[in-house]
Amino acid sequence: MSESVSRWNSENRKQLDGLLDRTPGQAVFDFDNTLIHGDLGEACMYYIAFQGLVRADLDEFWKEISHPALSQKELDRIRAGWDRNQAYDDMQSHLEWVDDLLGLYDRLLEQAGLEDAYRWSRSLFGNLPERELRNIASYVFQDETRLPIGFEELPSGRRIPRGIRIIPEIHELIQSLLQSGWTVRIITASPEPTIQSVIHHWNLEEAAVRGMRLKRQDDLLLPYIEEPMTYGPGKVQAIRELDSSPIDFAAGDSF
């Protein structure tokens, strides 16, 4: 294995060397916080919100972001803020509105759990052309890799993470697996096109990625998930649909 992989501690290094000496099999990795430090799906969601690309002009959007953990009174207040912001161009008001919108996502993470929050995010990615989302993901990935790792503070004091880094040990492990004849697949709860847009950095084909799939109307992504959702048990089901072969190695924060 390469020098980068030698950063593993001796026990992990021994296990990985043994893995590569075996008959090649199927290896499955998470993407966010596994192949990279950070979460590209969330970073794209933040970008879409900050750039005013959320399709909040559609009545459908406000129906889709409703959730039992979110009060209708709060949703009505945020919608009223959106309507006010359309009457005049005020950057501070827009920033405060984005702060409120992202607060809904944070609340779902805390009160309803990861899967509900990830499913809810479909509303922010929906009604965008897939080509546009791919361009956004490529731009955000490049931009975030140049930013220092840290946080950006919003008006409410809410902090959102900034800075993405490729994790060299995992990158080199994937290259070693590929060179040894392994099949490598990526399973992620992020929207599938966002990860497919950058997966070439690991010398993987887009077909190796299975993410949250949104239904489509031509090139337009709709705010509806094509099941299974790639989280929890749905991850295993999605992998099985790609390849029924045994999973010989799995790595990630949700496996």
Coordinates of N, CA and C in Angstrom, one line a residue:
M1 N 0.8 -1.2 0.0 CA 0.0 0.0 0.0 C 0.9 1.3 0.0
S2 N 0.3 2.4 -0.4 CA 1.1 3.6 -0.5 C 1.4 4.2 0.8
E3 N 2.3 5.2 0.7 CA 2.7 5.9 2.0 C 1.6 6.6 2.7
S4 N 0.6 7.1 1.9 CA -0.6 7.8 2.6 C -1.3 6.8 3.5
V5 N -1.5 5.5 3.0 CA -2.2 4.6 3.8 C -1.4 4.1 5.0
S6 N -0.1 4.4 5.0 CA 0.8 4.0 6.1 C 0.4 4.9 7.3
R7 N -0.4 5.9 7.1 CA -0.8 6.7 8.3 C -1.8 6.0 9.2
W8 N -2.4 4.9 8.7 CA -3.2 4.1 9.5 C -2.4 3.5 10.7
N9 N -3.0 3.3 11.9 CA -2.2 2.7 12.9 C -1.9 1.2 12.6
S10 N -1.0 0.6 13.3 CA -0.4 -0.6 12.9 C -1.5 -1.7 12.8
E11 N -2.4 -1.8 13.7 CA -3.4 -2.8 13.6 C -4.3 -2.7 12.4
N12 N -4.8 -1.4 12.1 CA -5.6 -1.2 11.0 C -4.8 -1.4 9.7
R13 N -3.6 -1.1 9.7 CA -2.7 -1.3 8.5 C -2.6 -2.8 8.2
K14 N -2.4 -3.6 9.3 CA -2.3 -5.0 9.1 C -3.6 -5.6 8.5
Q15 N -4.8 -5.1 9.0 CA -6.0 -5.6 8.5 C -6.3 -5.2 7.1
L16 N -5.9 -4.0 6.7 CA -6.1 -3.6 5.3 C -5.1 -4.3 4.4
D17 N -3.9 -4.6 4.8 CA -3.0 -5.3 4.0 C -3.5 -6.7 3.8
G18 N -4.1 -7.3 4.8 CA -4.7 -8.6 4.7 C -5.9 -8.6 3.7
L19 N -6.7 -7.5 3.8 CA -7.8 -7.4 2.9 C -7.4 -7.4 1.4
L20 N -6.3 -6.6 1.1 CA -5.9 -6.5 -0.2 C -5.2 -7.8 -0.7
D21 N -4.8 -8.6 0.2 CA -4.2 -9.9 -0.2 C -5.3 -11.0 -0.5
R22 N -6.5 -10.7 -0.2 CA -7.6 -11.6 -0.4 C -8.1 -11.6 -1.9
T23 N -8.9 -12.5 -2.2 CA -9.6 -12.5 -3.5 C -10.4 -11.2 -3.6
P24 N -10.3 -10.5 -4.7 CA -11.1 -9.2 -4.8 C -12.6 -9.4 -4.6
G25 N -13.2 -8.5 -4.0 CA -14.7 -8.5 -3.7 C -15.3 -7.2 -3.9
Q26 N -16.4 -6.9 -3.2 CA -17.1 -5.7 -3.3 C -16.9 -4.8 -2.0
A27 N -16.4 -3.6 -2.2 CA -16.2 -2.7 -1.1 C -17.2 -1.5 -1.2
V28 N -17.8 -1.1 -0.1 CA -18.9 -0.1 -0.2 C -18.5 1.0 0.8
F29 N -18.5 2.3 0.4 CA -18.2 3.4 1.2 C -19.3 4.4 1.3
D30 N -19.5 5.0 2.5 CA -20.2 6.3 2.5 C -19.4 7.3 1.8
F31 N -20.0 8.5 1.5 CA -19.2 9.6 0.9 C -18.9 10.7 1.9
D32 N -20.0 11.3 2.4 CA -19.8 12.5 3.3 C -19.2 12.0 4.6
N33 N -18.2 12.7 5.1 CA -17.5 12.4 6.3 C -16.9 11.0 6.3
T34 N -16.6 10.5 5.1 CA -15.9 9.2 4.9 C -14.8 9.4 3.8
L35 N -15.3 9.7 2.6 CA -14.3 10.0 1.5 C -13.8 11.4 1.7
I36 N -14.7 12.3 2.3 CA -14.3 13.7 2.6 C -14.5 14.0 4.0
H37 N -13.8 15.0 4.5 CA -14.1 15.7 5.7 C -15.2 16.7 5.3
G38 N -16.4 16.6 5.9 CA -17.5 17.5 5.5 C -18.6 16.8 4.9
D39 N -19.6 17.6 4.4 CA -20.8 17.0 3.8 C -21.1 17.8 2.6
L40 N -20.9 17.2 1.4 CA -21.1 17.9 0.2 C -22.6 18.2 -0.1
G41 N -23.4 17.2 0.3 CA -24.9 17.4 0.1 C -25.4 18.6 0.8
E42 N -25.0 18.7 2.1 CA -25.4 19.9 2.9 C -24.8 21.1 2.4
A43 N -23.5 21.1 2.0 CA -22.9 22.3 1.4 C -23.6 22.8 0.2
C44 N -24.1 21.9 -0.7 CA -24.9 22.3 -1.9 C -26.2 22.9 -1.4
M45 N -26.8 22.3 -0.4 CA -28.1 22.8 0.1 C -27.9 24.2 0.6
Y46 N -26.9 24.5 1.3 CA -26.6 25.8 1.8 C -26.4 26.8 0.6
Y47 N -25.7 26.4 -0.4 CA -25.4 27.2 -1.5 C -26.7 27.6 -2.2
I48 N -27.6 26.6 -2.4 CA -28.9 26.8 -3.1 C -29.7 27.8 -2.3
A49 N -29.7 27.7 -1.0 CA -30.4 28.7 -0.2 C -29.8 30.1 -0.2
F50 N -28.5 30.2 -0.1 CA -27.9 31.5 0.0 C -28.0 32.2 -1.4
Q51 N -28.0 31.4 -2.5 CA -28.0 32.0 -3.8 C -29.4 32.3 -4.3
G52 N -30.4 32.1 -3.4 CA -31.8 32.3 -3.8 C -32.3 31.4 -4.9
L53 N -31.8 30.2 -4.9 CA -32.3 29.2 -5.9 C -33.4 28.3 -5.5
V54 N -33.8 28.4 -4.2 CA -34.9 27.6 -3.7 C -36.1 28.0 -4.4
R55 N -36.9 27.1 -4.8 CA -38.2 27.4 -5.6 C -39.3 27.7 -4.6
A56 N -39.1 28.7 -3.7 CA -40.1 29.1 -2.8 C -41.2 29.9 -3.4
D57 N -41.0 30.2 -4.7 CA -42.1 30.9 -5.5 C -43.2 29.9 -5.8
L58 N -43.0 28.6 -5.6 CA -44.1 27.6 -5.9 C -44.8 27.3 -4.7
D59 N -46.2 27.2 -4.8 CA -47.0 26.7 -3.7 C -46.6 25.3 -3.2
E60 N -46.2 24.5 -4.2 CA -45.8 23.2 -3.9 C -44.6 23.1 -2.9
F61 N -43.7 24.1 -3.0 CA -42.6 24.1 -2.1 C -43.0 24.1 -0.6
W62 N -44.0 25.0 -0.3 CA -44.4 25.2 1.1 C -45.2 24.0 1.6
K63 N -45.8 23.3 0.7 CA -46.5 22.0 1.1 C -45.5 20.9 1.4
E64 N -44.4 20.9 0.6 CA -43.4 19.8 0.7 C -42.5 20.0 2.0
I65 N -42.4 21.3 2.5 CA -41.5 21.4 3.6 C -42.3 21.3 4.9
S66 N -43.6 21.1 4.9 CA -44.3 20.9 6.1 C -43.9 19.5 6.7
H67 N -44.0 19.4 8.0 CA -43.5 18.2 8.8 C -44.2 18.3 10.2
P68 N -44.5 17.2 10.7 CA -45.2 17.2 12.1 C -44.3 17.9 13.1
A69 N -43.0 17.9 13.0 CA -42.1 18.5 14.0 C -42.0 20.0 13.8
L70 N -42.6 20.5 12.7 CA -42.5 22.0 12.4 C -43.9 22.6 12.5
S71 N -44.0 23.7 13.2 CA -45.4 24.3 13.4 C -45.8 25.1 12.2
Q72 N -47.1 25.0 11.9 CA -47.6 25.8 10.8 C -47.4 27.3 10.9
K73 N -47.5 27.7 12.2 CA -47.3 29.1 12.5 C -45.9 29.6 12.1
E74 N -44.9 28.7 12.3 CA -43.5 29.1 11.9 C -43.4 29.1 10.4
L75 N -43.9 28.1 9.8 CA -43.9 28.0 8.3 C -44.5 29.2 7.7
D76 N -45.7 29.6 8.2 CA -46.4 30.8 7.7 C -45.5 32.1 7.9
R77 N -44.8 32.2 9.0 CA -43.9 33.3 9.2 C -42.8 33.3 8.2
I78 N -42.2 32.2 8.0 CA -41.1 32.1 7.0 C -41.6 32.4 5.6
R79 N -42.8 32.0 5.3 CA -43.3 32.3 4.0 C -43.6 33.8 3.8
A80 N -44.1 34.4 4.9 CA -44.4 35.8 4.8 C -43.1 36.6 4.6
G81 N -42.0 36.1 5.3 CA -40.7 36.7 5.1 C -40.2 36.6 3.6
W82 N -40.5 35.4 3.0 CA -40.1 35.3 1.6 C -40.9 36.3 0.7
D83 N -42.2 36.4 1.0 CA -43.0 37.3 0.2 C -42.5 38.8 0.4
R84 N -42.2 39.2 1.6 CA -41.7 40.5 1.8 C -40.4 40.8 1.0
N85 N -39.5 39.7 1.0 CA -38.2 39.9 0.4 C -38.3 40.1 -1.1
Q86 N -39.5 39.6 -1.7 CA -39.6 39.7 -3.2 C -39.9 41.2 -3.6
A87 N -40.4 42.0 -2.6 CA -40.8 43.3 -2.9 C -39.6 44.3 -3.0
Y88 N -38.5 43.9 -2.4 CA -37.3 44.7 -2.5 C -36.0 43.9 -2.3
D89 N -34.9 44.4 -2.7 CA -33.7 43.7 -2.7 C -32.9 44.1 -1.5
D90 N -32.9 43.3 -0.5 CA -32.2 43.6 0.8 C -31.4 42.3 1.2
M91 N -30.1 42.4 1.1 CA -29.2 41.3 1.4 C -29.4 40.8 2.8
Q92 N -29.5 41.7 3.8 CA -29.6 41.3 5.2 C -30.9 40.6 5.4
S93 N -32.0 41.0 4.8 CA -33.3 40.4 5.0 C -33.2 39.0 4.4
H94 N -32.5 38.8 3.2 CA -32.4 37.5 2.6 C -31.6 36.6 3.5
L95 N -30.5 37.1 4.1 CA -29.7 36.3 4.9 C -30.5 35.8 6.2
E96 N -31.3 36.7 6.7 CA -32.1 36.3 7.9 C -33.1 35.2 7.5
W97 N -33.7 35.4 6.3 CA -34.6 34.4 5.8 C -34.0 33.0 5.6
V98 N -32.8 33.0 5.0 CA -32.0 31.7 4.9 C -31.7 31.1 6.2
D99 N -31.4 32.0 7.2 CA -31.1 31.5 8.5 C -32.3 30.8 9.1
D100 N -33.5 31.4 8.9 CA -34.8 30.8 9.4 C -35.0 29.4 8.7
L101 N -34.8 29.4 7.4 CA -35.1 28.2 6.6 C -34.2 27.1 7.0
L102 N -32.9 27.4 7.2 CA -32.0 26.3 7.6 C -32.2 25.9 9.0
G103 N -32.8 26.8 9.8 CA -33.2 26.4 11.1 C -34.2 25.3 11.2
L104 N -35.1 25.2 10.1 CA -36.0 24.1 10.0 C -35.3 22.8 9.9
Y105 N -34.3 22.8 9.0 CA -33.5 21.6 8.8 C -32.8 21.1 10.1
D106 N -32.2 22.1 10.8 CA -31.6 21.8 12.1 C -32.6 21.2 13.1
R107 N -33.8 21.8 13.1 CA -34.8 21.3 14.1 C -35.1 19.8 13.8
L108 N -35.3 19.5 12.5 CA -35.6 18.2 12.1 C -34.5 17.2 12.5
L109 N -33.2 17.6 12.3 CA -32.1 16.8 12.7 C -32.2 16.5 14.2
E110 N -32.6 17.5 15.0 CA -32.6 17.3 16.5 C -33.8 16.5 16.9
Q111 N -35.0 16.8 16.3 CA -36.2 16.3 16.9 C -36.8 15.1 16.1
A112 N -36.5 15.0 14.8 CA -37.0 13.9 14.0 C -36.0 12.9 13.6
G113 N -34.7 13.3 13.6 CA -33.6 12.4 13.2 C -33.1 12.6 11.8
L114 N -32.0 11.9 11.5 CA -31.3 12.2 10.3 C -32.2 11.8 9.0
E115 N -32.8 10.7 9.1 CA -33.6 10.3 7.9 C -34.7 11.3 7.5
D116 N -35.4 11.8 8.5 CA -36.5 12.8 8.2 C -35.9 14.0 7.7
A117 N -34.7 14.5 8.3 CA -34.1 15.7 7.8 C -33.6 15.5 6.4
Y118 N -33.0 14.4 6.1 CA -32.5 14.2 4.7 C -33.6 14.1 3.7
R119 N -34.7 13.5 4.1 CA -35.9 13.4 3.2 C -36.5 14.8 3.0
W120 N -36.5 15.6 4.0 CA -37.0 17.0 3.9 C -36.2 17.8 3.0
S121 N -34.9 17.6 2.9 CA -34.0 18.4 2.1 C -34.4 18.3 0.6
R122 N -35.1 17.2 0.2 CA -35.5 17.0 -1.2 C -36.2 18.3 -1.7
S123 N -36.9 19.0 -0.8 CA -37.7 20.2 -1.3 C -36.8 21.3 -1.7
L124 N -35.6 21.4 -1.2 CA -34.6 22.4 -1.6 C -33.9 22.0 -2.9
F125 N -33.7 20.7 -3.1 CA -33.1 20.3 -4.3 C -34.1 20.1 -5.5
G126 N -35.3 20.0 -5.1 CA -36.3 19.7 -6.2 C -36.6 21.0 -7.0
N127 N -37.2 20.7 -8.2 CA -37.5 21.8 -9.1 C -36.3 22.5 -9.7
L128 N -35.1 21.9 -9.6 CA -33.9 22.4 -10.3 C -33.6 21.4 -11.4
P129 N -33.1 21.9 -12.5 CA -32.6 21.0 -13.6 C -31.4 20.2 -13.1
E130 N -31.3 19.0 -13.4 CA -30.2 18.1 -13.0 C -28.9 18.7 -13.4
R131 N -28.8 19.3 -14.6 CA -27.6 19.9 -15.1 C -27.1 21.0 -14.2
E132 N -28.1 21.8 -13.7 CA -27.8 22.9 -12.8 C -27.2 22.4 -11.5
L133 N -27.9 21.4 -10.9 CA -27.4 20.8 -9.7 C -26.0 20.2 -9.8
R134 N -25.7 19.6 -10.9 CA -24.4 19.1 -11.1 C -23.4 20.2 -11.2
N135 N -23.7 21.3 -11.9 CA -22.8 22.4 -11.9 C -22.6 23.0 -10.5
I136 N -23.7 23.1 -9.8 CA -23.6 23.6 -8.4 C -22.6 22.7 -7.6
A137 N -22.8 21.4 -7.7 CA -22.0 20.5 -6.9 C -20.5 20.6 -7.2
S138 N -20.2 20.7 -8.5 CA -18.8 20.9 -9.0 C -18.2 22.2 -8.4
Y139 N -19.0 23.3 -8.5 CA -18.5 24.5 -8.0 C -18.3 24.5 -6.5
V140 N -19.3 24.0 -5.8 CA -19.2 24.0 -4.3 C -18.1 23.2 -3.9
F141 N -17.8 22.0 -4.5 CA -16.7 21.2 -4.1 C -15.4 21.9 -4.3
Q142 N -15.2 22.5 -5.4 CA -13.9 23.3 -5.6 C -13.8 24.4 -4.6
D143 N -14.9 25.1 -4.4 CA -14.9 26.3 -3.5 C -14.6 25.9 -2.1
E144 N -15.3 24.8 -1.6 CA -15.1 24.4 -0.2 C -13.8 23.8 0.0
T145 N -13.1 23.2 -1.0 CA -11.8 22.7 -0.7 C -10.7 23.8 -0.6
R146 N -11.1 25.0 -1.0 CA -10.2 26.1 -0.8 C -10.4 26.9 0.5
L147 N -11.6 26.7 1.1 CA -11.9 27.4 2.3 C -11.3 26.7 3.5
P148 N -10.9 27.5 4.5 CA -10.4 26.9 5.8 C -11.5 26.1 6.5
I149 N -11.2 25.1 7.1 CA -12.2 24.3 7.8 C -12.6 25.1 9.1
G150 N -13.9 25.3 9.2 CA -14.4 26.1 10.3 C -15.9 26.2 10.2
F151 N -16.4 27.4 10.6 CA -17.9 27.6 10.6 C -18.2 29.0 10.1
E152 N -19.4 29.2 9.5 CA -19.9 30.5 9.2 C -21.1 30.8 10.1
E153 N -21.0 31.9 10.8 CA -22.1 32.2 11.7 C -23.2 33.1 11.1
L154 N -24.4 32.7 11.2 CA -25.6 33.4 10.7 C -26.1 34.4 11.7
P155 N -27.1 35.2 11.3 CA -27.6 36.3 12.2 C -28.1 35.8 13.6
S156 N -28.7 34.6 13.6 CA -29.2 34.0 14.8 C -28.2 33.4 15.7
G157 N -26.9 33.3 15.2 CA -25.9 32.7 16.0 C -25.7 31.2 15.5
R158 N -26.6 30.8 14.6 CA -26.5 29.4 14.1 C -25.2 29.3 13.3
R159 N -24.5 28.2 13.4 CA -23.2 28.1 12.7 C -23.4 26.9 11.7
I160 N -22.9 27.2 10.5 CA -22.9 26.1 9.5 C -21.5 25.8 9.1
P161 N -21.2 24.5 8.9 CA -19.8 24.1 8.7 C -19.3 24.6 7.3
R162 N -18.0 25.0 7.2 CA -17.4 25.3 6.0 C -16.1 24.6 5.9
G163 N -15.7 24.3 4.6 CA -14.4 23.6 4.4 C -14.6 22.1 4.1
I164 N -14.2 21.7 3.0 CA -14.2 20.2 2.6 C -12.8 19.8 2.3
R165 N -12.5 18.6 2.7 CA -11.1 18.1 2.4 C -11.3 16.6 2.0
I166 N -10.6 16.2 0.9 CA -10.5 14.8 0.6 C -9.6 14.1 1.7
I167 N -10.1 13.0 2.2 CA -9.3 12.3 3.2 C -8.3 11.4 2.5
P168 N -7.0 11.7 2.6 CA -6.0 11.0 1.8 C -6.0 9.5 2.1
E169 N -6.1 9.1 3.3 CA -6.0 7.7 3.6 C -7.1 6.9 2.9
I170 N -8.3 7.4 2.9 CA -9.4 6.7 2.2 C -9.2 6.8 0.7
H171 N -8.8 7.9 0.2 CA -8.5 8.0 -1.2 C -7.5 7.0 -1.7
E172 N -6.4 6.8 -0.9 CA -5.4 5.9 -1.3 C -5.9 4.4 -1.1
L173 N -6.7 4.2 -0.1 CA -7.3 2.9 0.1 C -8.1 2.5 -1.1
I174 N -8.9 3.4 -1.6 CA -9.8 3.1 -2.8 C -8.9 2.8 -4.0
Q175 N -7.9 3.6 -4.2 CA -7.0 3.3 -5.3 C -6.3 2.0 -5.2
S176 N -6.0 1.6 -4.0 CA -5.4 0.3 -3.8 C -6.4 -0.9 -4.1
L177 N -7.6 -0.6 -3.7 CA -8.7 -1.6 -3.9 C -8.9 -1.8 -5.4
L178 N -9.0 -0.6 -6.1 CA -9.2 -0.7 -7.6 C -8.1 -1.4 -8.3
Q179 N -6.8 -1.1 -7.9 CA -5.7 -1.7 -8.5 C -5.6 -3.2 -8.2
S180 N -6.2 -3.6 -7.1 CA -6.3 -5.1 -6.8 C -7.5 -5.8 -7.4
G181 N -8.3 -5.1 -8.2 CA -9.4 -5.7 -8.9 C -10.7 -5.7 -8.1
W182 N -10.8 -4.9 -7.0 CA -12.0 -4.8 -6.3 C -13.1 -4.0 -7.0
T183 N -14.3 -4.3 -6.7 CA -15.4 -3.4 -7.1 C -15.7 -2.4 -6.0
V184 N -15.7 -1.1 -6.3 CA -15.9 -0.1 -5.2 C -17.2 0.6 -5.5
R185 N -18.0 0.7 -4.6 CA -19.3 1.5 -4.7 C -19.5 2.5 -3.6
I186 N -20.1 3.6 -4.0 CA -20.4 4.7 -3.0 C -21.9 4.7 -2.8
I187 N -22.3 4.7 -1.5 CA -23.7 4.8 -1.1 C -23.8 6.1 -0.2
T188 N -24.8 6.9 -0.6 CA -24.9 8.2 0.1 C -26.3 8.7 0.2
A189 N -26.6 9.4 1.3 CA -27.9 10.0 1.4 C -28.0 11.4 0.7
S190 N -26.8 11.9 0.2 CA -26.8 13.1 -0.5 C -27.5 12.9 -1.9
P191 N -28.0 13.9 -2.5 CA -28.6 13.7 -3.9 C -27.6 13.1 -4.8
E192 N -28.0 12.1 -5.5 CA -27.1 11.3 -6.4 C -26.3 12.2 -7.3
P193 N -26.9 13.1 -8.0 CA -26.1 13.9 -9.0 C -25.0 14.7 -8.3
T194 N -25.1 15.1 -7.1 CA -24.1 16.0 -6.4 C -22.8 15.2 -6.3
I195 N -22.9 13.9 -5.9 CA -21.8 13.1 -5.7 C -21.2 12.5 -7.0
Q196 N -22.1 12.2 -7.9 CA -21.6 11.7 -9.2 C -20.8 12.8 -9.9
S197 N -21.1 14.1 -9.6 CA -20.3 15.2 -10.3 C -18.9 15.3 -9.9
V198 N -18.5 14.7 -8.7 CA -17.2 14.9 -8.2 C -16.4 13.5 -8.1
I199 N -17.1 12.4 -8.3 CA -16.6 11.1 -8.0 C -15.3 10.8 -8.8
H200 N -15.1 11.5 -9.9 CA -13.9 11.2 -10.8 C -12.7 11.5 -10.0
H201 N -12.7 12.3 -9.0 CA -11.5 12.6 -8.2 C -11.0 11.3 -7.5
W202 N -11.8 10.3 -7.4 CA -11.4 9.0 -6.8 C -11.2 7.9 -7.9
N203 N -11.2 8.4 -9.2 CA -11.1 7.4 -10.3 C -12.2 6.4 -10.4
L204 N -13.4 6.9 -10.0 CA -14.6 6.0 -10.0 C -15.6 6.5 -11.1
E205 N -16.3 5.6 -11.6 CA -17.4 6.0 -12.6 C -18.6 6.5 -11.9
E206 N -19.4 7.3 -12.6 CA -20.7 7.8 -11.9 C -21.6 6.6 -11.6
A207 N -21.5 5.6 -12.3 CA -22.4 4.4 -12.1 C -22.1 3.7 -10.8
A208 N -20.9 4.0 -10.2 CA -20.5 3.5 -8.9 C -21.3 4.1 -7.7
V209 N -21.9 5.2 -8.0 CA -22.6 6.0 -6.9 C -24.1 5.7 -6.9
R210 N -24.6 5.5 -5.7 CA -26.0 5.4 -5.5 C -26.4 6.3 -4.4
G211 N -27.1 7.4 -4.7 CA -27.5 8.4 -3.7 C -29.0 8.5 -3.6
M212 N -29.4 9.6 -2.9 CA -30.8 9.9 -2.9 C -31.3 10.3 -4.3
R213 N -32.2 9.5 -4.8 CA -32.7 9.8 -6.2 C -34.0 10.5 -6.1
L214 N -34.0 11.6 -6.9 CA -35.3 12.4 -7.0 C -35.9 12.0 -8.3
K215 N -37.2 11.9 -8.3 CA -38.0 11.6 -9.5 C -37.7 12.8 -10.5
R216 N -37.9 12.5 -11.8 CA -37.6 13.5 -12.8 C -38.7 13.6 -13.8
Q217 N -38.7 14.8 -14.4 CA -39.5 15.1 -15.5 C -38.6 15.7 -16.6
D218 N -38.1 14.9 -17.5 CA -37.1 15.3 -18.4 C -35.8 15.6 -17.6
D219 N -35.2 16.8 -17.7 CA -34.0 17.1 -16.9 C -34.4 17.7 -15.6
L220 N -35.7 18.0 -15.3 CA -36.1 18.6 -14.1 C -36.2 17.6 -13.0
L221 N -35.5 17.9 -11.9 CA -35.6 17.1 -10.7 C -36.8 17.5 -9.9
L222 N -37.6 16.5 -9.5 CA -38.9 16.8 -8.8 C -38.6 16.6 -7.3
P223 N -39.4 17.2 -6.4 CA -39.1 17.1 -5.0 C -39.8 15.8 -4.4
Y224 N -39.6 14.7 -5.1 CA -40.1 13.4 -4.6 C -39.0 12.3 -4.8
I225 N -38.9 11.6 -3.7 CA -37.8 10.6 -3.7 C -38.2 9.3 -4.4
E226 N -37.3 8.8 -5.1 CA -37.4 7.4 -5.7 C -36.9 6.4 -4.7
E227 N -37.8 5.7 -4.1 CA -37.4 4.7 -3.1 C -36.5 3.6 -3.7
P228 N -35.6 3.0 -2.9 CA -35.5 3.2 -1.4 C -34.6 4.5 -1.2
M229 N -34.9 5.1 -0.1 CA -34.1 6.2 0.4 C -32.8 5.6 0.9
T230 N -31.7 6.2 0.5 CA -30.4 5.6 0.8 C -29.9 6.0 2.2
Y231 N -30.7 5.6 3.2 CA -30.3 5.8 4.6 C -30.8 4.6 5.4
G232 N -30.1 4.2 6.4 CA -30.5 3.1 7.2 C -30.7 1.8 6.4
P233 N -31.8 1.1 6.7 CA -32.0 -0.2 5.9 C -32.1 0.1 4.4
G234 N -32.5 1.3 4.0 CA -32.6 1.6 2.6 C -31.2 1.5 1.9
K235 N -30.2 1.8 2.6 CA -28.8 1.7 2.0 C -28.5 0.3 1.6
V236 N -28.8 -0.6 2.4 CA -28.5 -2.0 2.0 C -29.4 -2.4 0.8
Q237 N -30.7 -2.1 0.9 CA -31.5 -2.4 -0.3 C -31.0 -1.8 -1.6
A238 N -30.6 -0.5 -1.5 CA -30.1 0.2 -2.7 C -28.8 -0.5 -3.2
I239 N -28.0 -0.9 -2.3 CA -26.7 -1.6 -2.7 C -27.1 -2.9 -3.4
R240 N -28.0 -3.7 -2.8 CA -28.4 -5.0 -3.4 C -29.0 -4.8 -4.8
E241 N -29.7 -3.6 -5.1 CA -30.2 -3.4 -6.4 C -29.1 -3.2 -7.4
L242 N -28.0 -2.6 -6.9 CA -26.9 -2.4 -7.8 C -26.1 -3.7 -8.1
D243 N -25.9 -4.4 -7.0 CA -25.1 -5.6 -7.1 C -25.5 -6.6 -6.0
S244 N -25.9 -7.8 -6.4 CA -26.3 -8.7 -5.4 C -25.1 -9.5 -4.7
S245 N -23.9 -9.2 -5.2 CA -22.7 -9.9 -4.6 C -22.6 -9.5 -3.1
P246 N -21.9 -10.4 -2.4 CA -21.7 -10.1 -0.9 C -20.9 -8.8 -0.8
I247 N -21.2 -8.1 0.3 CA -20.3 -6.9 0.6 C -19.2 -7.4 1.5
D248 N -18.0 -7.3 1.0 CA -16.8 -7.8 1.7 C -16.1 -6.8 2.6
F249 N -16.4 -5.5 2.3 CA -15.8 -4.5 3.1 C -16.7 -3.3 3.1
A250 N -17.0 -2.7 4.2 CA -17.9 -1.5 4.3 C -17.2 -0.5 5.2
A251 N -17.3 0.8 4.8 CA -16.7 1.8 5.7 C -17.6 3.1 5.6
G252 N -17.8 3.7 6.7 CA -18.6 4.9 6.8 C -19.2 5.2 8.1
D253 N -19.8 6.4 8.3 CA -20.3 6.8 9.5 C -21.7 6.2 9.7
S254 N -22.3 5.6 8.7 CA -23.7 5.0 8.9 C -23.7 3.5 8.6
F255 N -22.6 2.9 8.5 CA -22.6 1.4 8.4 C -22.4 0.8 9.7

